Amino acid sequence: MRKIENFIAGEYVAAGSGQRFDKRSPLDNRVIASISEAGRPEVDAAVKAARGALNGEWGGLSTEQRVELLYGVANEITRRFDDFVEAEMADTGQPSHVMKHVFIPRGAANFKVFADVVKNVPSESFQMATPDGRGALNYSMRVPKGVVGVICPWNAPFMLMTWKVGPALACGNTVIVKPSEESPQTAALLGEVMNAVGIPRGVYNVVHGFGPDSAGEFLTQHPGVNAITFTGETRTGAAIMKAASEGMRDVSFELGGKNAGIVFADADFDAAVDGIFRSAFLNSGQVCLGTERVYVERPIFERFVQALKVKAEGVKFGRPDDHNANYGPLISQEHRDKVLSYYRKAVEEGATVVTGGGVPQMPGELAEGAWVQPTIWTGLSDNAAVVREEIFGPCCHIRPFDSENEVVALANDNVYGLSTTIWTNDLARAHRMAARVEVGITWINSWFLRDLRTPFGGAKQSGIGREGGVHSLEFYTETRNVCVKL
């Protein structure tokens, strides 16, 4: 069994309290690792180390020197690719092809992309007249925000953690990462990469633990943390925002979603079925951008429901390294209980269960894992809990619609506004819809395509701020003005 420690000032250290917690495999509920739970002393030490690096060697590096180091980080991740794949599969139980082709490559790319962004970002300057006729020159400069607390989710842990660590370091900040207690391994492993590349000690720190009365709360309340970036559920984001209000510290949040998929009758039918299947069921439905509400134009509604049913019933459950399997478990028994409670609630509210709704029969020790069936419902009212509340599991409700105005109203009738995927061959309609649906990102005839130079974030209760490309600089740097009298 692995022992995973906190990473502070370039060293792996156990909490002084000796407090530890178990990490269980989603596959079979075995204990696979013992994690050191950071207390206030460890968080204090991490903040001290981060501040020291900021005021020391790291803070003295030029942009070009930081860029070179971050390219080194990306290259070292690629060199140790299999180690990261193994660690992520162990924590999440998801298939190897998802790790090898999406999550781990994106994790490495995040360092190179943001290194390139800061290397090429322009500044601005203005000349102005003065009463004495000599004039003055104003120019802007960007400086690091400082020590950044990074609170990470468990559903795509390495990719989403480096999405924040990459731009934070590129901009010259130092970071303290608090990974989810369900997925601690790749954040810890990245410490080895940082040391191997020569990132100064204290630039990258990791503290393990939970939220309330643990590492998460201690980090977000710490007055030495200048800014906090968080991906997770909206309720937790609200608690972090309250903590950040002490000291008026900046926050960047990517929060919950109850995303709508919209399929018009003129869409490429097979492509739309494949696209909605991916957006509803990829990563066992544990994707913040996933589709849990599907609206299909009435002429193709019945055909679409049956086609998606066939796709959902064709998944192959199994271990990540089973090449015949393409579907993994949920992250934990606790999360499975939550998802299954919604499966029961859907039936209680009168849903027609098109497929799924329960737990698959798994062989041997896998029967103890956090498995659930991909599930499709129809027939619920627009006010049903499973239509309105984020479930974060492999499920969706499908409802027919009759007009563009109707489906826009349906899509917008939710407190969340993270993403939507729209399927139509009418590009004029696609552009109209993109302007009207209240979300941070709209995909047309696609899903999960990401150009990392573009802004990413949610509307309404799905988040605060935008990250990606130069947009990340608005959070990870502070812009200052210098006025020079000539």
Coordinates of C-alpha atoms in Angstrom, one line a residue, residues 61-412:
L61 CA 13.7 34.8 -12.4
S62 CA 12.9 36.5 -15.7
T63 CA 9.9 35.5 -17.7
E64 CA 12.2 33.6 -20.1
Q65 CA 13.7 31.6 -17.3
R66 CA 10.3 30.7 -15.9
V67 CA 9.1 29.7 -19.4
E68 CA 12.2 27.4 -19.8
L69 CA 11.5 25.7 -16.5
L70 CA 7.8 25.1 -17.3
Y71 CA 8.7 23.6 -20.6
G72 CA 10.9 21.3 -18.6
V73 CA 8.0 20.4 -16.4
A74 CA 5.9 19.5 -19.4
N75 CA 8.7 17.4 -20.9
E76 CA 9.3 15.6 -17.6
I77 CA 5.6 14.7 -17.3
T78 CA 5.7 13.3 -20.8
R79 CA 8.9 11.3 -19.9
R80 CA 7.0 9.9 -16.8
F81 CA 3.8 9.6 -18.7
D82 CA 3.1 6.0 -17.6
D83 CA 3.5 6.9 -14.0
F84 CA 0.9 9.6 -14.2
V85 CA -1.5 7.4 -16.1
E86 CA -1.1 4.6 -13.5
A87 CA -1.6 7.0 -10.6
E88 CA -4.7 8.6 -12.2
M89 CA -6.2 5.3 -13.0
A90 CA -5.7 4.0 -9.5
D91 CA -7.5 7.1 -8.0
T92 CA -10.4 7.3 -10.5
G93 CA -10.8 3.8 -11.9
Q94 CA -11.4 5.3 -15.4
P95 CA -10.3 3.5 -18.6
S96 CA -6.7 3.8 -19.7
H97 CA -7.6 5.3 -23.1
V98 CA -9.2 8.3 -21.4
M99 CA -6.1 8.9 -19.4
K100 CA -3.7 8.3 -22.2
H101 CA -5.5 10.3 -24.9
V102 CA -7.2 13.1 -22.9
F103 CA -6.4 13.8 -19.3
I104 CA -2.7 13.3 -18.9
P105 CA -1.6 14.8 -22.3
R106 CA -3.8 17.9 -21.4
G107 CA -2.1 18.1 -18.0
A108 CA 1.3 18.3 -19.6
A109 CA 0.1 20.7 -22.3
N110 CA -1.2 23.2 -19.7
F111 CA 2.3 24.1 -18.8
K112 CA 3.5 24.7 -22.3
V113 CA 0.4 26.6 -23.4
F114 CA 0.6 29.1 -20.5
A115 CA 4.3 29.4 -20.8
D116 CA 3.8 30.5 -24.4
V117 CA 1.0 32.9 -23.4
V118 CA 3.1 34.8 -20.8
K119 CA 6.1 34.8 -23.2
N120 CA 4.1 36.6 -25.9
V121 CA 1.7 38.8 -24.0
P122 CA 2.0 42.6 -24.9
S123 CA 2.0 45.5 -22.6
E124 CA 0.5 48.9 -23.3
S125 CA 1.8 52.5 -23.1
F126 CA 0.3 55.9 -23.6
Q127 CA 1.9 59.4 -24.1
M128 CA 0.1 62.3 -22.5
A129 CA 0.4 66.0 -22.5
T130 CA 1.3 68.0 -19.4
P131 CA 0.9 71.7 -18.5
D132 CA 4.7 72.3 -18.8
G133 CA 4.7 70.9 -22.3
R134 CA 7.3 68.1 -21.4
G135 CA 4.7 65.3 -21.4
A136 CA 4.5 62.0 -19.6
L137 CA 4.6 58.4 -20.4
N138 CA 2.2 55.8 -18.9
Y139 CA 2.8 52.1 -19.2
S140 CA 1.3 49.0 -17.7
M141 CA 3.1 46.1 -16.1
R142 CA 1.9 42.8 -14.8
V143 CA 3.1 41.4 -11.5
P144 CA 2.3 38.0 -9.8
K145 CA -0.7 38.0 -7.6
G146 CA 1.4 36.2 -4.9
V147 CA 0.6 32.9 -3.1
V148 CA -2.3 31.2 -4.8
G149 CA -4.4 28.5 -3.1
V150 CA -5.5 25.8 -5.6
I151 CA -8.5 23.7 -4.6
C152 CA -9.0 20.8 -7.0
P153 CA -11.8 18.4 -7.9
W154 CA -11.6 14.6 -8.2
N155 CA -13.2 14.0 -11.6
A156 CA -10.2 14.8 -13.9
P157 CA -7.7 15.6 -11.1
F158 CA -4.4 16.1 -13.0
M159 CA -5.8 18.0 -16.0
L160 CA -7.9 20.3 -13.8
M161 CA -5.1 20.9 -11.3
T162 CA -2.5 21.8 -13.9
W163 CA -5.1 24.0 -15.7
K164 CA -4.6 26.3 -12.6
V165 CA -1.0 25.5 -11.6
G166 CA 0.3 26.1 -15.1
P167 CA -0.9 29.7 -15.5
A168 CA -0.2 30.5 -11.9
L169 CA 3.4 29.5 -12.2
A170 CA 3.8 31.0 -15.7
C171 CA 2.8 34.3 -14.2
G172 CA 5.3 34.1 -11.4
N173 CA 3.1 33.1 -8.5
T174 CA 3.7 30.3 -6.0
V175 CA 1.0 27.7 -5.3
I176 CA -0.4 25.5 -2.5
V177 CA -2.5 22.7 -4.0
K178 CA -5.2 21.0 -2.0
P179 CA -6.2 18.0 -4.1
S180 CA -9.4 16.2 -3.5
E181 CA -9.1 13.5 -0.8
E182 CA -10.4 11.1 -3.5
S183 CA -7.6 11.8 -5.9
P184 CA -4.4 12.8 -4.2
Q185 CA -1.8 10.8 -6.2
T186 CA -1.0 12.9 -9.3
A187 CA -0.7 16.1 -7.3
A188 CA 1.8 14.4 -5.0
L189 CA 3.7 12.8 -8.0
L190 CA 4.1 16.2 -9.6
G191 CA 6.3 17.3 -6.7
E192 CA 8.9 14.8 -8.0
V193 CA 8.7 16.4 -11.4
M194 CA 9.2 19.9 -10.0
N195 CA 12.3 18.8 -8.1
A196 CA 13.7 16.9 -11.1
V197 CA 13.4 20.0 -13.3
G198 CA 14.8 22.4 -10.8
I199 CA 11.8 24.4 -9.8
P200 CA 12.9 26.3 -6.6
R201 CA 11.7 24.8 -3.4
G202 CA 8.5 26.3 -2.1
V203 CA 7.1 27.2 -5.5
Y204 CA 4.9 24.2 -5.7
N205 CA 3.4 22.8 -2.5
V206 CA 0.7 20.1 -1.8
V207 CA -1.4 19.7 1.4
H208 CA -3.8 16.8 1.7
G209 CA -7.0 16.6 3.6
F210 CA -10.7 17.4 3.5
G211 CA -12.7 20.6 3.5
P212 CA -14.2 21.8 6.8
D213 CA -11.9 21.7 9.8
S214 CA -9.1 20.3 7.6
A215 CA -6.6 21.4 5.0
G216 CA -9.1 23.0 2.7
E217 CA -10.6 25.3 5.4
F218 CA -7.1 26.1 6.8
L219 CA -5.8 27.0 3.4
T220 CA -8.7 29.2 2.3
Q221 CA -8.8 31.1 5.6
H222 CA -5.1 31.6 5.8
P223 CA -4.2 35.4 5.6
G224 CA -1.0 34.6 3.8
V225 CA -2.8 33.3 0.7
N226 CA -3.4 36.1 -1.8
A227 CA -5.9 34.4 -4.1
I228 CA -7.9 31.2 -4.3
T229 CA -9.0 29.3 -7.4
F230 CA -11.4 26.4 -7.0
T231 CA -13.2 23.9 -9.2
G232 CA -16.1 22.0 -7.5
E233 CA -19.7 22.3 -6.4
T234 CA -21.4 25.6 -5.9
R235 CA -22.1 25.2 -2.2
T236 CA -18.4 24.7 -1.5
G237 CA -17.6 27.7 -3.7
A238 CA -19.9 29.9 -1.6
A239 CA -18.1 28.8 1.6
I240 CA -14.7 29.6 0.1
M241 CA -16.0 33.0 -1.1
K242 CA -17.0 33.9 2.5
A243 CA -13.5 32.9 3.7
A244 CA -11.9 34.9 0.9
S245 CA -13.8 38.0 1.8
E246 CA -11.6 38.3 4.9
G247 CA -8.7 40.4 3.4
M248 CA -10.7 41.0 0.2
R249 CA -8.8 38.3 -1.6
D250 CA -9.5 37.4 -5.3
V251 CA -11.3 34.2 -6.3
S252 CA -11.8 32.3 -9.5
F253 CA -14.5 29.6 -9.5
E254 CA -15.6 26.9 -11.9
L255 CA -18.7 25.5 -10.2
G256 CA -21.6 23.3 -10.8
G257 CA -23.6 22.7 -14.0
K258 CA -26.9 21.2 -15.2
N259 CA -26.0 21.5 -18.8
A260 CA -28.4 21.2 -21.7
G261 CA -27.9 19.4 -25.0
I262 CA -30.1 20.5 -27.8
V263 CA -30.7 18.5 -31.0
F264 CA -32.6 19.9 -33.9
A265 CA -34.3 17.7 -36.5
D266 CA -32.0 18.9 -39.2
A267 CA -28.9 17.7 -37.4
D268 CA -26.6 15.0 -38.6
F269 CA -28.5 12.3 -36.7
D270 CA -25.7 9.8 -36.1
A271 CA -23.2 12.5 -35.1
A272 CA -25.7 14.0 -32.7
V273 CA -26.3 10.6 -31.0
D274 CA -22.6 10.0 -30.7
G275 CA -22.0 13.5 -29.4
I276 CA -24.8 13.3 -26.8
F277 CA -23.6 9.9 -25.7
R278 CA -20.1 11.3 -25.0
S279 CA -21.4 14.4 -23.3
A280 CA -23.7 12.4 -21.0
F281 CA -21.6 9.4 -20.3
L282 CA -17.9 10.2 -20.7
N283 CA -15.9 9.5 -17.4
S284 CA -19.0 7.8 -16.1
G285 CA -20.9 11.1 -16.3
Q286 CA -18.4 12.8 -13.9
V287 CA -17.7 15.8 -16.1
C288 CA -18.6 19.4 -15.1
L289 CA -19.4 20.1 -18.8
G290 CA -21.5 17.0 -19.2
T291 CA -25.1 16.9 -20.4
E292 CA -27.8 15.9 -18.0
R293 CA -30.7 17.6 -19.8
V294 CA -31.3 16.7 -23.4
Y295 CA -33.9 18.5 -25.6
V296 CA -34.7 16.8 -28.9
E297 CA -36.9 18.3 -31.6
R298 CA -40.2 16.4 -31.7
P299 CA -40.0 14.9 -35.3
I300 CA -36.9 12.8 -34.3
F301 CA -37.5 12.4 -30.6
E302 CA -38.6 8.8 -30.4
R303 CA -35.9 7.7 -32.8
F304 CA -33.2 9.6 -30.9
V305 CA -34.2 8.1 -27.6
Q306 CA -34.0 4.6 -29.0
A307 CA -30.6 5.2 -30.6
L308 CA -29.1 6.7 -27.4
K309 CA -30.5 3.7 -25.5
V310 CA -28.7 1.3 -27.7
K311 CA -25.4 3.2 -27.3
A312 CA -25.8 3.3 -23.5
E313 CA -26.5 -0.4 -23.3
G314 CA -23.4 -1.1 -25.3
V315 CA -20.9 0.0 -22.7
K316 CA -18.4 -2.6 -21.4
F317 CA -17.6 -2.3 -17.7
G318 CA -14.2 -3.3 -16.4
R319 CA -10.8 -2.4 -15.0
P320 CA -8.8 0.5 -16.6
D321 CA -6.3 -1.9 -18.2
D322 CA -8.9 -4.2 -19.6
H323 CA -8.8 -3.5 -23.3
N324 CA -12.3 -4.9 -23.8
A325 CA -13.7 -2.5 -21.3
N326 CA -14.6 1.2 -22.0
Y327 CA -16.5 2.2 -18.9
G328 CA -15.4 2.7 -15.3
P329 CA -16.9 3.2 -11.9
L330 CA -17.9 6.3 -10.0
I331 CA -15.2 7.8 -7.8
S332 CA -16.4 6.4 -4.4
Q333 CA -19.1 4.5 -2.6
E334 CA -20.3 7.8 -1.1
H335 CA -20.8 9.4 -4.6
R336 CA -22.5 6.2 -5.8
D337 CA -25.0 6.5 -3.0
K338 CA -25.7 10.0 -4.0
V339 CA -26.2 9.1 -7.7
L340 CA -28.4 6.1 -6.9
S341 CA -30.6 8.3 -4.6
Y342 CA -31.4 10.4 -7.7
Y343 CA -32.1 7.2 -9.7
R344 CA -34.7 6.3 -7.1
K345 CA -36.0 9.8 -7.0
A346 CA -36.6 9.8 -10.7
V347 CA -38.8 6.8 -10.4
E348 CA -40.6 8.3 -7.5
E349 CA -41.3 11.4 -9.6
G350 CA -42.8 9.4 -12.4
A351 CA -39.9 9.0 -14.9
T352 CA -40.0 6.4 -17.6
V353 CA -36.7 4.5 -17.2
V354 CA -35.5 4.0 -20.8
T355 CA -32.5 2.1 -19.7
G356 CA -30.3 1.6 -16.6
G357 CA -31.4 2.9 -13.2
G358 CA -29.4 0.5 -11.1
V359 CA -26.1 -1.3 -10.5
P360 CA -24.5 -3.7 -13.0
Q361 CA -23.6 -7.2 -12.1
M362 CA -19.8 -7.3 -11.7
P363 CA -17.7 -10.4 -11.2
G364 CA -15.7 -11.2 -8.2
E365 CA -14.1 -8.4 -6.2
L366 CA -15.3 -5.8 -8.7
A367 CA -18.8 -6.3 -7.1
E368 CA -17.6 -4.2 -4.2
G369 CA -16.8 -1.2 -6.5
A370 CA -18.7 2.0 -7.1
W371 CA -20.4 0.9 -10.3
V372 CA -23.7 2.3 -11.7
Q373 CA -25.5 1.8 -15.0
P374 CA -25.7 4.5 -17.6
T375 CA -29.3 5.7 -17.2
I376 CA -31.8 7.5 -19.5
W377 CA -35.2 8.9 -18.4
T378 CA -38.1 10.5 -20.2
G379 CA -41.5 11.8 -19.1
L380 CA -40.6 14.0 -16.2
S381 CA -41.9 17.5 -15.6
D382 CA -39.5 20.4 -16.0
N383 CA -39.7 20.9 -12.2
A384 CA -38.5 17.4 -11.3
A385 CA -35.5 17.3 -9.1
V386 CA -33.4 15.2 -11.5
V387 CA -34.1 17.7 -14.2
R388 CA -33.1 20.7 -12.1
E389 CA -30.3 19.5 -9.8
E390 CA -26.8 18.5 -10.7
I391 CA -26.3 14.7 -10.2
F392 CA -22.8 14.3 -11.6
G393 CA -23.4 10.8 -12.8
P394 CA -24.0 8.8 -16.0
C395 CA -27.6 9.9 -16.6
C396 CA -29.8 12.2 -18.6
H397 CA -33.4 13.1 -19.1
I398 CA -34.6 13.6 -22.6
R399 CA -37.6 15.9 -23.5
P400 CA -39.1 16.8 -26.8
F401 CA -39.5 20.5 -28.0
D402 CA -41.3 22.2 -30.8
S403 CA -39.6 25.5 -31.4
E404 CA -36.4 27.4 -31.1
N405 CA -37.9 29.9 -28.6
E406 CA -39.3 27.0 -26.5
V407 CA -35.9 25.2 -26.2
V408 CA -34.0 28.4 -25.4
A409 CA -36.4 29.1 -22.5
L410 CA -36.0 25.5 -21.3
A411 CA -32.2 25.5 -21.5
N412 CA -32.1 28.8 -19.6

